[in-house]
XYZ file of C-alpha atoms in Angstrom:
345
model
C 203.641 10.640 205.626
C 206.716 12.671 204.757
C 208.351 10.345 203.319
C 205.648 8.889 201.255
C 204.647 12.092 199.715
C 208.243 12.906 198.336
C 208.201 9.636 196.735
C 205.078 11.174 194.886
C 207.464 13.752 193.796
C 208.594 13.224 190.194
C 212.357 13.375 189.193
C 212.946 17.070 188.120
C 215.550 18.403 185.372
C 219.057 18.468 185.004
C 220.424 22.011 184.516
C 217.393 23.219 186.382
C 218.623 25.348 189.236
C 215.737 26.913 192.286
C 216.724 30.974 192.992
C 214.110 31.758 195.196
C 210.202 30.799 195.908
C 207.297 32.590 197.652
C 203.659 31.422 199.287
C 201.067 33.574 199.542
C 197.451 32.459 200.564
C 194.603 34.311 198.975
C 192.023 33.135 201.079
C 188.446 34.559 199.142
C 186.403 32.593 200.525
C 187.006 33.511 204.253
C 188.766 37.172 203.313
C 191.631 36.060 204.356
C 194.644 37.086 202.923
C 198.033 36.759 204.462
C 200.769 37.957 201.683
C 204.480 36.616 202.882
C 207.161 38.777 203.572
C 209.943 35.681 203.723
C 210.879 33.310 200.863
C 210.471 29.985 201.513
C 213.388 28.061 203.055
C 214.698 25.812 200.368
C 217.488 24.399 201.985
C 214.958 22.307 203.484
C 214.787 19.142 200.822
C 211.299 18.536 201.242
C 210.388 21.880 200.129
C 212.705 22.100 197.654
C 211.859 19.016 196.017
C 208.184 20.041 196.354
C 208.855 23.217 194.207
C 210.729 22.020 191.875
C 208.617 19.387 190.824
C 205.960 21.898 190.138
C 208.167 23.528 187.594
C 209.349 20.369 186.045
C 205.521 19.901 185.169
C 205.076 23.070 183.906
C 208.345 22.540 181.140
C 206.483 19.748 180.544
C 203.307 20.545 180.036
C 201.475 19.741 176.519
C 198.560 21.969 177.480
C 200.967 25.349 177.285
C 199.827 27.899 175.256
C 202.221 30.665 174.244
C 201.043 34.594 175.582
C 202.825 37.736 174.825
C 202.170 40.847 177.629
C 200.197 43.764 176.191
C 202.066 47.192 176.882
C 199.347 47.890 179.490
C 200.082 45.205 181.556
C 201.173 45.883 185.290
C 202.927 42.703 185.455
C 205.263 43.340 182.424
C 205.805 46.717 184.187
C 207.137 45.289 186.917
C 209.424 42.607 185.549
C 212.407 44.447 184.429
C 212.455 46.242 188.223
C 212.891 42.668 189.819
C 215.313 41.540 187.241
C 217.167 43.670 188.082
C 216.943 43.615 191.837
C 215.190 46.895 192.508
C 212.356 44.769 193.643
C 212.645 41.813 196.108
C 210.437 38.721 195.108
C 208.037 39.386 198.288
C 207.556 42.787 197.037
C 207.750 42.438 193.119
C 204.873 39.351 194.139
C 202.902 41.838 196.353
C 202.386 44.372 193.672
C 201.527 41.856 191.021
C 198.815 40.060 192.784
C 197.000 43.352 193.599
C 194.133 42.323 190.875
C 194.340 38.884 191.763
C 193.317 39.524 195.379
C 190.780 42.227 194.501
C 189.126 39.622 192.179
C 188.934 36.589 194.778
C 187.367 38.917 197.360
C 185.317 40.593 195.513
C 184.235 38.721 191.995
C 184.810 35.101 192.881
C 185.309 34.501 196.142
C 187.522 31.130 196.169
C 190.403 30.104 197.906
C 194.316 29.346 196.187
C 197.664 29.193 197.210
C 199.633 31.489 195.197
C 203.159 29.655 194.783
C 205.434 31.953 192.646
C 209.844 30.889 191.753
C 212.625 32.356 190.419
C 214.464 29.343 188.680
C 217.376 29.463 186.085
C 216.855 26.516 183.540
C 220.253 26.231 181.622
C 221.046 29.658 182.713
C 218.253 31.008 181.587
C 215.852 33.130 183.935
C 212.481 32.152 184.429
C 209.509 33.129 186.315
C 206.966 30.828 187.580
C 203.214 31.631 188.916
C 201.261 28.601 190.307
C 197.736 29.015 191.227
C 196.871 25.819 193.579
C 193.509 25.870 194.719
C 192.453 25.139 198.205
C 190.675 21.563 198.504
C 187.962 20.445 201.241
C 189.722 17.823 203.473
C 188.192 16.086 206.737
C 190.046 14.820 209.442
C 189.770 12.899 212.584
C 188.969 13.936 216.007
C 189.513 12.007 219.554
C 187.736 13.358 222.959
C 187.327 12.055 226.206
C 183.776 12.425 227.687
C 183.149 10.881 231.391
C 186.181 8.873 231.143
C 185.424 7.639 227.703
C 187.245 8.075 224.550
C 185.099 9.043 221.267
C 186.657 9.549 218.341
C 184.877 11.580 215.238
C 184.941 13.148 212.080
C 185.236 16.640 212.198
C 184.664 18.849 208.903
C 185.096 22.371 207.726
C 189.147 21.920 206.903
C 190.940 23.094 203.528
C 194.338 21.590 202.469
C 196.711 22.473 199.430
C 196.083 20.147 196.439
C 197.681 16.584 196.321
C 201.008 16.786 194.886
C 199.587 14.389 191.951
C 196.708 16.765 191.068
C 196.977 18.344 187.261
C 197.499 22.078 187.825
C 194.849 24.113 185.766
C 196.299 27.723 185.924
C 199.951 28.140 185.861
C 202.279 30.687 183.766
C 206.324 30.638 183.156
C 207.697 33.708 182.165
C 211.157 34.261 180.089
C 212.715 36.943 182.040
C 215.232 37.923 179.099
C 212.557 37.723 176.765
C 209.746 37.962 178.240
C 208.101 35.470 176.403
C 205.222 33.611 178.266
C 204.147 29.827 178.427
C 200.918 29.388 180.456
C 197.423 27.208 181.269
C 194.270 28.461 182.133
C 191.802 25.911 182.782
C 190.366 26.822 185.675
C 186.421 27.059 185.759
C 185.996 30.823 186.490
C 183.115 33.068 186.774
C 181.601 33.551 182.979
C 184.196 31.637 181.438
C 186.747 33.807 182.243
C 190.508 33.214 181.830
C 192.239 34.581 185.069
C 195.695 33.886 184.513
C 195.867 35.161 180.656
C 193.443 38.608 181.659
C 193.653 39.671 185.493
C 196.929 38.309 186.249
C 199.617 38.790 183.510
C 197.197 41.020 181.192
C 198.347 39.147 177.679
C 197.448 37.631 174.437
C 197.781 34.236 174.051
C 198.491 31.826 170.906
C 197.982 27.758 170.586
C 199.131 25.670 172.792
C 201.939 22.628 171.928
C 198.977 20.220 172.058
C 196.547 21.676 169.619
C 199.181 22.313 166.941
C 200.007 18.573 167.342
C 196.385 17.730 166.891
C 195.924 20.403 164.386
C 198.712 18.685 162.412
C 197.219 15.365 162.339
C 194.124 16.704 161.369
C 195.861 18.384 158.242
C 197.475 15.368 157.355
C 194.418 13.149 157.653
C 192.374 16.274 155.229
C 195.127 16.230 152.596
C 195.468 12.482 152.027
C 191.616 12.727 151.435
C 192.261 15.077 149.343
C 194.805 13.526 147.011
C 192.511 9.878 147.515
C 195.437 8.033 149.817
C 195.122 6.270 152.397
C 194.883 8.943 156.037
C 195.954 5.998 158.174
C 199.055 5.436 156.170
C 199.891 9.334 155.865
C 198.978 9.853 160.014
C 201.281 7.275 160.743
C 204.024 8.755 159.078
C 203.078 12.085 160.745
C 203.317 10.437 163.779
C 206.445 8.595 163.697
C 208.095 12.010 162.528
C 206.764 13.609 165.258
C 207.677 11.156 168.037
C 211.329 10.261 166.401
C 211.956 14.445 166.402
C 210.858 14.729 170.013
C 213.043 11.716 171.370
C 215.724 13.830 169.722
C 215.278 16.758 171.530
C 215.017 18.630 168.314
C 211.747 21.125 167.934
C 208.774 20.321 165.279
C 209.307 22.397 162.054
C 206.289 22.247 159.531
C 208.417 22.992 156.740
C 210.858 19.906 157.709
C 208.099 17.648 158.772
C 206.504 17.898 155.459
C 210.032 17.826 153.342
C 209.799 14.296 154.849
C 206.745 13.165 154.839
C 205.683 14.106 151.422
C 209.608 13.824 150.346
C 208.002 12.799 147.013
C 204.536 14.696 146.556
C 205.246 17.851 145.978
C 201.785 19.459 145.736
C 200.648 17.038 148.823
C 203.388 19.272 150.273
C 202.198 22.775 148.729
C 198.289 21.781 150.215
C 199.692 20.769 153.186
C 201.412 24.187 154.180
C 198.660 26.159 152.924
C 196.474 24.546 155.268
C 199.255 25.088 157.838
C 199.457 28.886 157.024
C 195.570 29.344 157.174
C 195.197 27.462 160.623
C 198.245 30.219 161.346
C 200.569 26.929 162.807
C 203.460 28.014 164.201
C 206.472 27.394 161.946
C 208.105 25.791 164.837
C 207.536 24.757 168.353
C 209.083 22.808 171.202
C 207.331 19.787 172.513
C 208.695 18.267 175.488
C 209.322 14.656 175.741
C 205.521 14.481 177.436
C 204.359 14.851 173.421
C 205.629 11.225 172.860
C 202.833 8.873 174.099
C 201.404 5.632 174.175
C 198.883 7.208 171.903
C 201.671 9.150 169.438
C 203.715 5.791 169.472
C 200.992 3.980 168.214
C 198.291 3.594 164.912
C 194.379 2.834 165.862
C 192.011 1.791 163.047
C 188.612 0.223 162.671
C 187.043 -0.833 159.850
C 183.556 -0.384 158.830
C 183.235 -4.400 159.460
C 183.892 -3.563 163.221
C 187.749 -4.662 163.205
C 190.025 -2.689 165.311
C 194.181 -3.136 164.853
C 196.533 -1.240 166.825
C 200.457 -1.080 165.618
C 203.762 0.460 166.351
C 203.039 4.009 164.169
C 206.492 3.371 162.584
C 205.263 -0.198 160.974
C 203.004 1.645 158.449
C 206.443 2.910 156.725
C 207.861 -1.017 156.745
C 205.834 -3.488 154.336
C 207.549 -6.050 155.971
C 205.162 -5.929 158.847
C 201.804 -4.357 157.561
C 201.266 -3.551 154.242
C 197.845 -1.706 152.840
C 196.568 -2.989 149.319
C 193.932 -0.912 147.310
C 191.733 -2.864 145.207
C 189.784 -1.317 142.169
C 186.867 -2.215 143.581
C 187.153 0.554 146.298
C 187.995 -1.991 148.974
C 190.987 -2.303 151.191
C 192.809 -5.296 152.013
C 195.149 -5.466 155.003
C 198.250 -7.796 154.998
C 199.559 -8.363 158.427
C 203.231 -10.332 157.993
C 205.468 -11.851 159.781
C 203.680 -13.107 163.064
C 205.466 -16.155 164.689
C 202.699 -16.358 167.750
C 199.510 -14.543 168.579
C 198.577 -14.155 172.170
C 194.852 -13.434 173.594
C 194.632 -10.175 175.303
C 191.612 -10.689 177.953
C-alpha cells in the first residue's frame, strides 16, 4: 500500500528544497482539536515526498489567484516574527489558526487537516497552508462468534484525502515579499471564502487562469470587431501563449500583442484598452500546467455541423490550413497536404 501510494506521488521541482512542515487536525465536527507541538519528521521519504508533492501542485496551479494581506491581518502580523525565528513553526502555526479553529467549532463545524511548510524554492522563502478536508472512509472488520469467523463492514471512519484529490483551499506565501498566491474553492457556509477572509485576512486579484481566458476572450471580441476571422486571431493567441510558457518566460500583454497584431496597429490599441478596462495584469507567470491539450490545439464548428480540430500553430502556416473569405459572406476551408486520413472510432 506504501509503495503504491508514493508511486501516486508526482515528480516535484528541482531547486525546491523542504525546511520544515507541521499537521494539525481541526476536528469540527467531533470538537476535536489536537494542535502539534513537533514538526513532522521529514527524513522519513515517504513523508517527505508526500509534502512536497503538495507544494509542487500548488506552483503549479492554474486556479491561483494573487492576494495581498490587509494591515489588519493577524497573519501578516505574525510573519516577520517567524522569519525571523522569534517564533517556532508550531507556535507561529498555533497563533495563526486561532480564527480558523474558532470558525470550524463554532460556524461550520467540518473536519480538515491543516498541513502548513516552510520550503525555499530557488532560495527563495515560502510559506505554504494546505487545508485537506477529512473524507468518510469504511473499512473491514473480522470477529469470531462461537468458533466462527464473520467478517463485516464497519462505518463511521474519516481518512485524509487521496493523494490524487484536487486541493480546493490552499495559500503560498512570499516570505520576503509577502506576496500571496492562493485557492479558495471550498463550499463554505454562505459562500464564504475561508482562506482569503478568516485565515490570511487579504484582498485577492485574478487568478493565472481567468486572465488566460480573459485574453482569449479579448482576442476573439477584437477580431469581431475589425471583421477577421476569431478562429484565425485565437489561434495565434494561443500559440503565443503556449510557445512563451514552454520557454519559461512570463505572459506580457504588451509583448503578446506586439506579436500578434505585429501589423495592426489599432487591432493593437483596442486590444489593450480592453486589457486595461478588464484591469489584466501587465504580466503574469503561468506554469507549464497553462500549456494543454486544449491551449495546443484549435476547435471549430461550422454552422453546417462540421467540427475540425488542428495543431493551434497551423492557423499561422497556409501550407497546412488556409481560411478563404468569399464576398458572398461565406468561408471556405482549404485543408492541404494530407498523405492518409485515418477513422477515429
Amino acid at each position: 500500500m506504501e509503495n503504491q501510494m508514493l508511486d501516486e506521488l508526482e515528480e516535484t521541482s528541482h531547486g525546491l528544497e523542504l525546511q520544515a512542515a507541521i499537521l494539525h487536525i481541526l476536528d469540527g465536527r467531533r470538537h476535536n482539536i489536537i494542535l502539534s507541538e513537533q514538526t513532522l519528521d521529514l527524513e522519513e521519504p515517504s513523508i517527505e515526498k508526500y509534502v512536497k508533492r503538495y507544494v509542487t501542485r500548488a506552483k503549479k496551479d492554474m486556479r491561483t489567484k494573487p492576494g495581498t494581506f490587509l494591515d489588519t491581518s493577524s497573519f501578516l502580523a505574525n510573519l516577520d516574527p517567524y522569519f525571523s525565528s522569534e517564533l517556532s513553526l508550531p507556535e507561529f502555526s498555533a497563533a495563526v489558526l486561532k480564527d480558523l479553529i474558532h470558525y470550524f467549532e463554532h460556524e461550520e463545524a467540518r473536519s480538515f487537516e491543516v498541513l502548513m511548510i516552510d520550503y525555499r524554492d530557488d532560495d527563495v522563502p515560502y510559506l505554504a497552508v494546505i487545508l485537506l478536508e477529512e473524507v468518510d472512509t469504511l473499512t473491514y472488520l473480522t470477529s469470531s462468534s462461537h468458533g466462527q469467523i464473520l467478517n463485516t463492514i464497519s462505518f463511521g471512519h474519516t481518512s485524509m484525502p487521496a493523494v490524487s484529490k484536487p486541493v480546493s483551499s490552499f495559500a503560498t506565501i512570499n516570505l520576503l515579499t509577502k506576496e500571496i498566491q492562493f485557492v479558495d474553492e471550498g463550499k463554505w457556509k454562505d459562500n464564504g471564502h475561508l482562506m482569503k477572509d478568516i485565515l490570511l485576512e487579504a484582498e485577492e486579484g485574478i487568478s493565472r487562469k481567468e486572465v488566460v481566458e480573459s485574453v482569449k476572450t479579448i482576442a476573439c471580441e477584437v477580431a469581431e470587431e475589425f471583421h477577421e476571422n476569431p478562429t484565425v486571431l485565437l489561434s495565434k493567441v494561443k500559440n503565443y501563449i503556449s510557445e512563451t510558457v514552454k520557454e519559461g518566460m512570463p505572459l506580457k500583454t504588451e509583448t503578446l500583442v506586439s506579436e500578434v497584431f505585429e501589423e495592426q496597429p489599432k487591432m493593437k490599441e483596442v486590444f489593450l484598452r480592453k486589457a486595461e478596462e478588464q484591469v489584466l495584469p501587465k504580466e503574469v507567470e503561468l506554469p507549464r500546467a497553462a500549456v494543454t491539450a486544449a491551449m495546443r490545439k484549435q476547435r471549430i464548428k461550422t454552422d453546417t455541423g462540421i467540427e475540425i480540430s488542428f495543431p493551434a500553430e497551423y492557423f499561422q502556416n497556409s501550407e497546412f490550413i488556409e481560411f478563404v473569405n468569399h464576398s458572398d459572406g461565406t468561408i471556405t476551408i482549404e485543408i492541404k497536404q494530407i498523405n492518409k486520413i485515418t477513422n477515429k472510432l
